[in-house]
Coordinates of N, CA and C in Angstrom, one line a residue:
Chain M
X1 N 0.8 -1.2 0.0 CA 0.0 0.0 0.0 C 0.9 1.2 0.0
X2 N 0.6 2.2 -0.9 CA 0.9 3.3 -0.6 C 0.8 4.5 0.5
X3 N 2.4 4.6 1.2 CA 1.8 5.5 2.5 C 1.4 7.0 2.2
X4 N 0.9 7.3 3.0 CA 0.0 8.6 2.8 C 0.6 9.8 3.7
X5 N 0.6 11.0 3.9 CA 0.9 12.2 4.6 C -0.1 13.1 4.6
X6 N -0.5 13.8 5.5 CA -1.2 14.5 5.4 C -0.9 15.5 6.7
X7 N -1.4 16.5 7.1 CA -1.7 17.0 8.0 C -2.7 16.5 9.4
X8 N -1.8 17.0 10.2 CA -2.7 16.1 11.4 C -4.0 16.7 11.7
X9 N -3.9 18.3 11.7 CA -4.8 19.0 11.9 C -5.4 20.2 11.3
X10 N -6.1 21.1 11.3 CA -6.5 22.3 10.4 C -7.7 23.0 10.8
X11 N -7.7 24.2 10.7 CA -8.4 25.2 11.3 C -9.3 25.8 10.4
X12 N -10.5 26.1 10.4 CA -11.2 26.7 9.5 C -12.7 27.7 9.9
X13 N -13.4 28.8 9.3 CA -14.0 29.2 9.5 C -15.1 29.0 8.9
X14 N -16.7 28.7 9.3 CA -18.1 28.5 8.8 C -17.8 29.8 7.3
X15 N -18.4 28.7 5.9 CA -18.4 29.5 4.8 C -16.9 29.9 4.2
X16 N -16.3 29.4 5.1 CA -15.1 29.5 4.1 C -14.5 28.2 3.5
X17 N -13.5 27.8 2.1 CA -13.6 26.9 1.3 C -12.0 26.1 1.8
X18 N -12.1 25.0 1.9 CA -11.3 24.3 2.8 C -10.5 23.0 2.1
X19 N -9.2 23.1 2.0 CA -8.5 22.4 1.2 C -7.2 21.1 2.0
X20 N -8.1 20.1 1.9 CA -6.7 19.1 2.7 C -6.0 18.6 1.5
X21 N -4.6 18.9 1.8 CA -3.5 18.1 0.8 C -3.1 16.3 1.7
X22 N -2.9 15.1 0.4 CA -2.7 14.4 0.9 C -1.1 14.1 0.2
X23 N -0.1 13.5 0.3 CA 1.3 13.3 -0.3 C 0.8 12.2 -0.1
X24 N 1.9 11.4 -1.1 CA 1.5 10.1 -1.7 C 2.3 9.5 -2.8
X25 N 3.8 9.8 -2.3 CA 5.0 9.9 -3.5 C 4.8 8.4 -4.1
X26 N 4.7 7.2 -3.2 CA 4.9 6.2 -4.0 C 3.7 5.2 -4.3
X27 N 2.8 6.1 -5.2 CA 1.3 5.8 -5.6 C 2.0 4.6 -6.6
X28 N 1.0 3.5 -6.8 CA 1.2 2.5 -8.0 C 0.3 2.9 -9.2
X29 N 0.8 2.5 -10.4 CA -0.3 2.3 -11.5 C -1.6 2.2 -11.3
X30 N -2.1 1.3 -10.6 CA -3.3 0.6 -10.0 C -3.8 1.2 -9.2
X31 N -3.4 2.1 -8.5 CA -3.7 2.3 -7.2 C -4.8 4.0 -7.7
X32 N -5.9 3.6 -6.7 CA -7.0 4.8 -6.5 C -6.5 5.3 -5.4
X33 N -7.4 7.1 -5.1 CA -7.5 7.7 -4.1 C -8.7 7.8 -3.3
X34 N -9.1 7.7 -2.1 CA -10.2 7.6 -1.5 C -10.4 8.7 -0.3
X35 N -11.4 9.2 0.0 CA -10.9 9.7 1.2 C -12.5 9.9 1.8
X36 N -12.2 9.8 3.2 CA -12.9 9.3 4.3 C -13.5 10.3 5.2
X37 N -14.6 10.3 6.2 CA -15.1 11.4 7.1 C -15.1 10.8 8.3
X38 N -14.6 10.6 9.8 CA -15.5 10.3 10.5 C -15.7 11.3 12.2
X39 N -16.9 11.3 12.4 CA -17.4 12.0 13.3 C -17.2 11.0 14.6
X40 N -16.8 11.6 15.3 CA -16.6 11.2 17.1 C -17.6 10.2 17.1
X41 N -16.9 8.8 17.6 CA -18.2 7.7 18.0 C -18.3 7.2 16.8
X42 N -18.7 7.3 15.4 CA -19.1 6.8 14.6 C -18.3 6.2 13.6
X43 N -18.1 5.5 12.8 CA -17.5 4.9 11.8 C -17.5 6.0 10.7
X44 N -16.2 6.0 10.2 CA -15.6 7.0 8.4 C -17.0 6.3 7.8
X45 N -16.7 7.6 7.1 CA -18.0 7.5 5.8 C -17.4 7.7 5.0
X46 N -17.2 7.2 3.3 CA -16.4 7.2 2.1 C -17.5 8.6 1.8
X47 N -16.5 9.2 1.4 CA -16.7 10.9 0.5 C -16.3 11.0 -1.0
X48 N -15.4 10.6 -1.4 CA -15.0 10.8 -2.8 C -13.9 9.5 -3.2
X49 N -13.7 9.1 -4.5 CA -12.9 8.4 -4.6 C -12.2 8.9 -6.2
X50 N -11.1 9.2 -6.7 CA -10.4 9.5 -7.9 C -9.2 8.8 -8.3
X51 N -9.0 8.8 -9.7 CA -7.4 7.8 -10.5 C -6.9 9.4 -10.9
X52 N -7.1 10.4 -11.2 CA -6.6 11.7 -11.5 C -7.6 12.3 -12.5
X53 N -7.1 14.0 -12.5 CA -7.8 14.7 -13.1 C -8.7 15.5 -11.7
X54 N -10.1 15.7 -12.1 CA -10.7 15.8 -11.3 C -12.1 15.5 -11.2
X55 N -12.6 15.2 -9.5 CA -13.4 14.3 -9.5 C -14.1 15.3 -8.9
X56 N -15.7 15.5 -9.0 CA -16.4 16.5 -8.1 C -17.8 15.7 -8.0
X57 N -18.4 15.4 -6.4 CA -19.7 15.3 -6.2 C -20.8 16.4 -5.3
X58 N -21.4 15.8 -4.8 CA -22.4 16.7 -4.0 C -21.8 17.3 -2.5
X59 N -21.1 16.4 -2.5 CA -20.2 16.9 -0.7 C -18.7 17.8 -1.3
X60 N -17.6 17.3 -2.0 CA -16.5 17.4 -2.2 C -16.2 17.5 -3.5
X61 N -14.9 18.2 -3.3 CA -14.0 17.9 -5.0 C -13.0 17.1 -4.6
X62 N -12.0 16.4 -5.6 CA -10.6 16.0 -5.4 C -10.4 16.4 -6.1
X63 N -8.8 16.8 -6.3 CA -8.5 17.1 -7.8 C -6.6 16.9 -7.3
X64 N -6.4 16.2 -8.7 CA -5.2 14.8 -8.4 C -4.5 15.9 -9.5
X65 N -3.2 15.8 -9.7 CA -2.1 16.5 -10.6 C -1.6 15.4 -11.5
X66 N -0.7 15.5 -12.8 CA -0.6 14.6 -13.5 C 0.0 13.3 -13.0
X67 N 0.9 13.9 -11.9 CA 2.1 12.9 -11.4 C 1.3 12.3 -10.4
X68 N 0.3 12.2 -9.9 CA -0.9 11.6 -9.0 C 0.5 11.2 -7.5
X69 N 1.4 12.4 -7.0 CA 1.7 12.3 -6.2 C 1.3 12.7 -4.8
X70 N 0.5 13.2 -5.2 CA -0.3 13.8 -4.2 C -2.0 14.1 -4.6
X71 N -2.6 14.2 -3.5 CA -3.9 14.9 -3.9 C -4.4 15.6 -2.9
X72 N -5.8 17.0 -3.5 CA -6.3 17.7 -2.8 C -7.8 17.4 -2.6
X73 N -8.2 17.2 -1.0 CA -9.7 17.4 -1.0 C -10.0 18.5 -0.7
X74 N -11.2 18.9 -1.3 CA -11.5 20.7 -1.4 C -13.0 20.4 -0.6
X75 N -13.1 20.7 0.5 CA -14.9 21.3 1.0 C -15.2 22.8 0.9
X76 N -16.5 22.7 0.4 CA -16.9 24.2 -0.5 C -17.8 24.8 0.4
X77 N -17.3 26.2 1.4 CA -18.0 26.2 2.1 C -18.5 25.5 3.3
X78 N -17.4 25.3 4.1 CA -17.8 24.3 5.4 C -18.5 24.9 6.3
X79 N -19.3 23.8 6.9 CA -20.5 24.6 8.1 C -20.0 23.8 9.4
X80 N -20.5 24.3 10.8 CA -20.0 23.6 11.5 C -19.6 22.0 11.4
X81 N -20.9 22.0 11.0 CA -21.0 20.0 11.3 C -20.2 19.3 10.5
X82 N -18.9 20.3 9.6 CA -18.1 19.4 8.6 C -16.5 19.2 9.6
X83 N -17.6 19.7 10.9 CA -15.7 19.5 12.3 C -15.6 17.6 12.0
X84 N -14.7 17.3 11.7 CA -13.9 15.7 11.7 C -13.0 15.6 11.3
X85 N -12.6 13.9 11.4 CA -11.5 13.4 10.8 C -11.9 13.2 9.6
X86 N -10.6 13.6 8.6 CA -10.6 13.2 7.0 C -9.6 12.5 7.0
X87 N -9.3 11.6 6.2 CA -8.6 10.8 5.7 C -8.6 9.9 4.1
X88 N -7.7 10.3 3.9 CA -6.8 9.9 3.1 C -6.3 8.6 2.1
X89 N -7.0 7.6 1.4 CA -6.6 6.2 1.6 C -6.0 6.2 0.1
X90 N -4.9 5.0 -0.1 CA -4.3 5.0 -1.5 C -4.2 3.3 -1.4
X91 N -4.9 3.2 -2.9 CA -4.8 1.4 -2.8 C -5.0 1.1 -4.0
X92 N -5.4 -0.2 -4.2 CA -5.7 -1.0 -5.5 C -6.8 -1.9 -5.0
X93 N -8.1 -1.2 -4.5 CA -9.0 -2.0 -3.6 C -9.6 -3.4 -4.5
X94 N -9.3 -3.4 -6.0 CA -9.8 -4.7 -6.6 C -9.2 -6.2 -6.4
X95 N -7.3 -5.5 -5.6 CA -7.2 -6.7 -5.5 C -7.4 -7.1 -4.0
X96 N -7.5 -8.5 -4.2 CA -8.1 -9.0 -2.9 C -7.7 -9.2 -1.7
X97 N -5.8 -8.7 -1.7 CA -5.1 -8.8 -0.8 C -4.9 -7.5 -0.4
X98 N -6.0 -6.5 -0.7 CA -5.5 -5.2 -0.2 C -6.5 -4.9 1.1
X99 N -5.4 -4.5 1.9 CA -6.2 -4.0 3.0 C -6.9 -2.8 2.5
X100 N -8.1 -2.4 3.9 CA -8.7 -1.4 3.9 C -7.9 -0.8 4.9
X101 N -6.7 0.3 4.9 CA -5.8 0.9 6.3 C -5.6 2.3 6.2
X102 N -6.3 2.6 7.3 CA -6.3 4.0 7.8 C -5.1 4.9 8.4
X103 N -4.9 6.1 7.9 CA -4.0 6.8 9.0 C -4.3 7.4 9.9
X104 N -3.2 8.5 10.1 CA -3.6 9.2 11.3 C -5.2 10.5 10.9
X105 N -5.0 10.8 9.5 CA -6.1 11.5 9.3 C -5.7 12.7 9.7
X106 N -6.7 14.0 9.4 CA -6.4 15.5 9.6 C -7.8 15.8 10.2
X107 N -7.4 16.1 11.3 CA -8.3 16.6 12.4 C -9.3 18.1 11.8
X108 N -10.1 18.3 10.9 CA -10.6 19.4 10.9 C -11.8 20.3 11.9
X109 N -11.6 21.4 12.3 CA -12.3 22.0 13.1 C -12.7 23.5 12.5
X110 N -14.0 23.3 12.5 CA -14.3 24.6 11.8 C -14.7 25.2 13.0
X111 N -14.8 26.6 12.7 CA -15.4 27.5 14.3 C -16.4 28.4 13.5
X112 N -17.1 29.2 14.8 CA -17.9 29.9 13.9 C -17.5 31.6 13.8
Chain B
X1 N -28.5 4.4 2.6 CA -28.5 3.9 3.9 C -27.9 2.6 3.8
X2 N -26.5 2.4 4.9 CA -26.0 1.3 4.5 C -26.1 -0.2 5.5
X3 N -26.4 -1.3 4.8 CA -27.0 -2.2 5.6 C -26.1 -3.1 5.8
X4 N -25.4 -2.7 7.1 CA -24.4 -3.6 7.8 C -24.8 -2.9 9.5
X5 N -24.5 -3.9 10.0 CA -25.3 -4.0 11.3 C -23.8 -4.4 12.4
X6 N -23.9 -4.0 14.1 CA -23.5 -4.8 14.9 C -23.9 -4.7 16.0
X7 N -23.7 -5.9 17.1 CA -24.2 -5.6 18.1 C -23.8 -6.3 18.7
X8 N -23.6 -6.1 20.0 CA -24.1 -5.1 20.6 C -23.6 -3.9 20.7
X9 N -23.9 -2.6 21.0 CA -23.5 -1.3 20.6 C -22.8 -1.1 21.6
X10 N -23.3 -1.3 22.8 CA -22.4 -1.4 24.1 C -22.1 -2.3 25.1
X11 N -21.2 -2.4 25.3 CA -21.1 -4.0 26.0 C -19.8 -4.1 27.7
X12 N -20.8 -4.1 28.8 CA -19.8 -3.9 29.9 C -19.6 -5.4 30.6
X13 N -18.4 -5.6 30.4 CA -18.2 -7.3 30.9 C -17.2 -7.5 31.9
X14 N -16.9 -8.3 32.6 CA -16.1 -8.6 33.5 C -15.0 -8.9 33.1
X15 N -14.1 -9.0 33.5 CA -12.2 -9.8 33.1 C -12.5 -11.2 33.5
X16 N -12.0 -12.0 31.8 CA -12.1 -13.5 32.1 C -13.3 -14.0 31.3
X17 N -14.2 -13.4 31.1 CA -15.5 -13.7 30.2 C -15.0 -13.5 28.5
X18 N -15.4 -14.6 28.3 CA -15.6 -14.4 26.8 C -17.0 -13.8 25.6
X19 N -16.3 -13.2 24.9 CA -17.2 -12.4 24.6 C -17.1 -12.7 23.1
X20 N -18.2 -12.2 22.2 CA -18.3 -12.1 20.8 C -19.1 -11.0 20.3
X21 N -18.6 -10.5 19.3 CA -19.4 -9.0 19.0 C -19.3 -9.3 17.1
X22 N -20.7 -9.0 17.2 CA -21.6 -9.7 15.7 C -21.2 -8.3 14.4
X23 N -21.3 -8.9 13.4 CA -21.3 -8.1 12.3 C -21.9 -8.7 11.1
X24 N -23.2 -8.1 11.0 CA -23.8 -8.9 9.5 C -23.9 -7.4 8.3
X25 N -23.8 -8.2 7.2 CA -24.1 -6.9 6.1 C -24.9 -8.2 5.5
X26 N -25.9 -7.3 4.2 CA -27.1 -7.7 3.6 C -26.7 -6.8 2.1
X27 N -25.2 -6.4 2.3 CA -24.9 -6.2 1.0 C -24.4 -7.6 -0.2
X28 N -24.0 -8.3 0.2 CA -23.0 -9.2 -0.7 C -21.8 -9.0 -0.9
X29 N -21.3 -8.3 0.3 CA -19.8 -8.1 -0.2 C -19.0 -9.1 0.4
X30 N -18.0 -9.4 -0.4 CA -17.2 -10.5 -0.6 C -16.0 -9.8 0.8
X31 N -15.6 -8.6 0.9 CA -14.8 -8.1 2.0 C -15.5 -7.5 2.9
X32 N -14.8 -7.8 4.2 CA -15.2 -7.8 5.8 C -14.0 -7.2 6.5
X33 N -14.1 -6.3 7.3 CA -13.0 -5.7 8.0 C -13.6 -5.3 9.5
X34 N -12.3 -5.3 10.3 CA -12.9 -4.7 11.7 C -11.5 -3.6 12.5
X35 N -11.9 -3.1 12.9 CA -10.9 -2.3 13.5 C -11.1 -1.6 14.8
X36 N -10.3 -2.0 15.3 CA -10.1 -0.9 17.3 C -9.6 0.3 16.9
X37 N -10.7 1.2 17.7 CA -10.5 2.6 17.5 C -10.2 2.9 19.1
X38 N -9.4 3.7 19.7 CA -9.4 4.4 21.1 C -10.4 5.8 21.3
X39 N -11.0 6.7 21.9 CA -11.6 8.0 21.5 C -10.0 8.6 21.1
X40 N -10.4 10.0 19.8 CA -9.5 10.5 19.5 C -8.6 9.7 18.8
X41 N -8.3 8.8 18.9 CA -7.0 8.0 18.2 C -7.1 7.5 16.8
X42 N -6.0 7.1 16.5 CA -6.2 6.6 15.2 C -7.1 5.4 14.3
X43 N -7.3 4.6 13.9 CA -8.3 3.7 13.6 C -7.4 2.6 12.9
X44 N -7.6 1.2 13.8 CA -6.3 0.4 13.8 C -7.0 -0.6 13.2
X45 N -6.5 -1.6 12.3 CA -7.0 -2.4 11.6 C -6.9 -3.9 12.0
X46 N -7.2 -4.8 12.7 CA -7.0 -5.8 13.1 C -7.6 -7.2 12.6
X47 N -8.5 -7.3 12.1 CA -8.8 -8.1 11.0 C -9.2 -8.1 9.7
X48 N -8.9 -9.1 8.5 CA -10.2 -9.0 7.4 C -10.1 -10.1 6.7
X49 N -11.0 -9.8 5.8 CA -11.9 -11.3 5.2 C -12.0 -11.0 3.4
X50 N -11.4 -11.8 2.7 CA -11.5 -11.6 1.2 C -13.1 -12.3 0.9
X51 N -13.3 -13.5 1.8 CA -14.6 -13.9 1.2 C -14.4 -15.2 2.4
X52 N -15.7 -16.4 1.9 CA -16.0 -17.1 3.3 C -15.0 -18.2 3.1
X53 N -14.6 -18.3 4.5 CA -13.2 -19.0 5.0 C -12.2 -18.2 4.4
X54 N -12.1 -17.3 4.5 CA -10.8 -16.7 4.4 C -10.6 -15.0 5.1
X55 N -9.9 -15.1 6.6 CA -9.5 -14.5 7.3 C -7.9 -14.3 7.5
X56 N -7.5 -12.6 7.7 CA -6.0 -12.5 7.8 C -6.3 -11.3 8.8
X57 N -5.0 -11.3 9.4 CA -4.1 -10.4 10.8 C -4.3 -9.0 10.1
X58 N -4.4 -7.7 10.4 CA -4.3 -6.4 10.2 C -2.9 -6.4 10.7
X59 N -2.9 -4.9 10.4 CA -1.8 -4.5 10.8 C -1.6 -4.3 12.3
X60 N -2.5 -4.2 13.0 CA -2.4 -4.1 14.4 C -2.7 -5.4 15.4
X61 N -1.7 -6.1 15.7 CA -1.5 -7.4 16.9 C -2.7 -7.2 17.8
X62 N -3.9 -7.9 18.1 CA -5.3 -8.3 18.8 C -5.1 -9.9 18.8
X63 N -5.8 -10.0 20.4 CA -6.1 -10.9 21.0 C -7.0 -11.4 20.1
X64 N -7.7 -10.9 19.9 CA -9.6 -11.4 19.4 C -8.8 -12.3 17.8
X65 N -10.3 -13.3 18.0 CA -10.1 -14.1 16.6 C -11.7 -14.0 15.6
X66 N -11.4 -14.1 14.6 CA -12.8 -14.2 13.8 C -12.9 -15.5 13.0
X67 N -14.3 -15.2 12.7 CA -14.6 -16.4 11.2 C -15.4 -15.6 10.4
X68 N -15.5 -16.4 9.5 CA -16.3 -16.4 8.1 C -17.4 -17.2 7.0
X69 N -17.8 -17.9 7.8 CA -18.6 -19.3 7.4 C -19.7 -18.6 6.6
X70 N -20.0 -17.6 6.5 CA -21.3 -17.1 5.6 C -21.0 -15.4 5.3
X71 N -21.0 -15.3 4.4 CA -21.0 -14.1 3.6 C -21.5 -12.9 4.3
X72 N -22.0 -12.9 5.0 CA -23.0 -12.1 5.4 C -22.5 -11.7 6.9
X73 N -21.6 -12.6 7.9 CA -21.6 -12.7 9.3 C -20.3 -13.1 9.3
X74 N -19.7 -11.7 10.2 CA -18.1 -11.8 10.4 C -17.6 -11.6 11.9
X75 N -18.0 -12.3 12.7 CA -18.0 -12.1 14.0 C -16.5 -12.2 14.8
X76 N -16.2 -11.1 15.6 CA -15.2 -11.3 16.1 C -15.2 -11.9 18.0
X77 N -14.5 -12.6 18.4 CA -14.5 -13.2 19.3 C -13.1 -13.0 20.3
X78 N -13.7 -12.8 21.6 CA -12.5 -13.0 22.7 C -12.7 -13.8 23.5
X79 N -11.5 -14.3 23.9 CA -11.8 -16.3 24.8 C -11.9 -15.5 26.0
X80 N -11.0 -14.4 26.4 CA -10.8 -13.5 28.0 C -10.3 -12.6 28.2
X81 N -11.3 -11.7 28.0 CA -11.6 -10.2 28.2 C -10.7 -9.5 29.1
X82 N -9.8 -8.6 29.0 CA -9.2 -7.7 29.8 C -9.3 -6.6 29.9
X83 N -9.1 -5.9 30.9 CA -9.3 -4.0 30.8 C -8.7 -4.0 29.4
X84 N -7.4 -4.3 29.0 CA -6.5 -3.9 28.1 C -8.0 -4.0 26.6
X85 N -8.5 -4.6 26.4 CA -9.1 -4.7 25.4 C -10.3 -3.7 25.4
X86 N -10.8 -3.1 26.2 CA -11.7 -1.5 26.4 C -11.5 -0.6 25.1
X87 N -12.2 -0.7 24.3 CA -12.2 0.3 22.7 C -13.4 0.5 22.5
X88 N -13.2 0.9 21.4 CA -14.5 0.5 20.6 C -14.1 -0.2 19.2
X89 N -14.7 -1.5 18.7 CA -14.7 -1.9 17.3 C -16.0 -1.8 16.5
X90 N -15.1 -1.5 14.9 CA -15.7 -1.0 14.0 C -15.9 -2.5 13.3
X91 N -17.2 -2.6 12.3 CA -16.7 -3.6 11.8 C -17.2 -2.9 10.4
X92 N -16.4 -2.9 8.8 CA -16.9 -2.5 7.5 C -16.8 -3.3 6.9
X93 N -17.7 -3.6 5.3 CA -17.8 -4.3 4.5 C -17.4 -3.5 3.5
X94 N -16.8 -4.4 1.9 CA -16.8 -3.2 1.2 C -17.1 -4.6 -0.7
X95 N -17.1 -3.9 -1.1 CA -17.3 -4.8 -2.8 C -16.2 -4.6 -3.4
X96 N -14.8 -4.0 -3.2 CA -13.6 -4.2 -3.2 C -13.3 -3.0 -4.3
X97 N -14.2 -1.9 -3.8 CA -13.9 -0.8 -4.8 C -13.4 0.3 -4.4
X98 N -12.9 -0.1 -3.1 CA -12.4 0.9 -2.1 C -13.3 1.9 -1.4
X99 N -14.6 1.6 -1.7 CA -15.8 2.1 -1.0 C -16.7 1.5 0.5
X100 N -15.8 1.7 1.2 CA -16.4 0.9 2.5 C -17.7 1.2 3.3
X101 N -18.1 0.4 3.9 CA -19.6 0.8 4.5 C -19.7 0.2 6.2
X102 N -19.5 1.2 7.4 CA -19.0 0.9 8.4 C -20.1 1.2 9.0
X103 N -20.4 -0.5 10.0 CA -21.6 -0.4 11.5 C -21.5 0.7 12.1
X104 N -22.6 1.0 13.5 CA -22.7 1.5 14.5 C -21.3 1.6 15.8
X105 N -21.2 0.8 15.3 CA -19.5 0.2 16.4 C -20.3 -0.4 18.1
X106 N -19.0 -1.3 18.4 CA -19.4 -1.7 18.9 C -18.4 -1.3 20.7
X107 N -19.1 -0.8 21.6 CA -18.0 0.1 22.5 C -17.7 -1.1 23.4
X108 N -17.1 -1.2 23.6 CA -16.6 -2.4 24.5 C -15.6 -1.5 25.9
X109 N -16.6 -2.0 27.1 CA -16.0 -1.6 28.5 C -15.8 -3.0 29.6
X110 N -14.3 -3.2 29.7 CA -14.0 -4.5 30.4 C -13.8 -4.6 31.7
X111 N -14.2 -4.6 33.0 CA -13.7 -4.2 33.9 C -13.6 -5.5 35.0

């Protein structure tokens, strides 16, 4: 598996647009980007997943650079309730020997 | 809404009791995972499952053992409960697309 970097933690204000960088030097051919939410008490919630370029849904953007050595999750406009852990995941989840492994994640805390 | 289940949600037991803490999904997915979380801490991966009869070690050394006899039910088990094992476990399913789908968790208090 590809290890991940990210920031442990990050500060942000209600309505403003919020960018976590993930590093990711030794991504494989195969290998996707995923990245994760979870709220105190509860289990990660999958948010977005990208191979490069850029990927945008109803919650999030990613957006991957050619060299897919890193990537950026962008939240548009964060409200309180987007305070959690994000993380990060780099894999090749089709094969069967890949774990599902978490890191330390980036603690976000929005204020108001 | 994702339909993977465990239970019990919370669970206060003695040292020395053996315990089992259930995980069913009603998706079909062929992968099963579980993980000990501390509050605040990182999220540690201790078992998983490619499909039935087939279980491996995470990256994080745990007492507890699992099975896999049915697709659906990936239950983890402890023969003798110690304070040291007090977490909470996660247990997620996924269809191997790197899209996981994670229970209620299950808090485990050992005293």
């Amino acid at each position: 598996l590809a290890k991940t970097t990210q920031p442990i933690s990050m500060d942000s204000y209600e309505g403003q647009e919020v960018n976590i960088t993930c590093s990711h030097n030794n991504i494989a051919t195969n290998d996707y980007i995923t990245w994760y939410q979870q709220f105190p008490s509860q289990g990660p919630r999958f948010i977005i997943q990208g191979y490069k370029t850029k990927v945008t849904n109803e919650v999030a953007s990613l957006f991957i650079p050619a060299d897919r050595k890193s990537s950026t999750l962008s939240l548009p406009r964060v409200s309180l309730s987007d305070t959690a852990v994000y993380y990060c995941l780099v894999g090749a989840y089709n094969n069967a020997g890949n774990m599902l492994t978490f890191g330390g994640g980036t603690r976000l805390m929005v204020k108001p | 809404e994702a339909d993977i289940y465990q239970t019990p949600r919370y669970l206060v037991i003695g040292t020395g009791k053996k315990i089992t803490l259930e995980c069913s999904q009603t998706m079909g997915h062929d992968k099963m995972y579980w993980y000990q979380q501390d509050p605040g801490m990182e999220l540690h991966l201790i078992h998983y499952s490619y499909g039935v009869n087939s279980t491996e070690k995470g990256d994080l050394s745990s007492e507890s053992t699992v099975s896999r006899i049915r697709t659906e039910h990936f239950p983890l088990t402890l023969e003798s409960a110690r304070p040291s094992h007090t977490s909470q476990y996660l247990c997620a399913s996924s269809a191997g697309t790197g899209e996981a789908f994670f229970g209620q968790g299950t808090r485990l208090t050992v005293v």
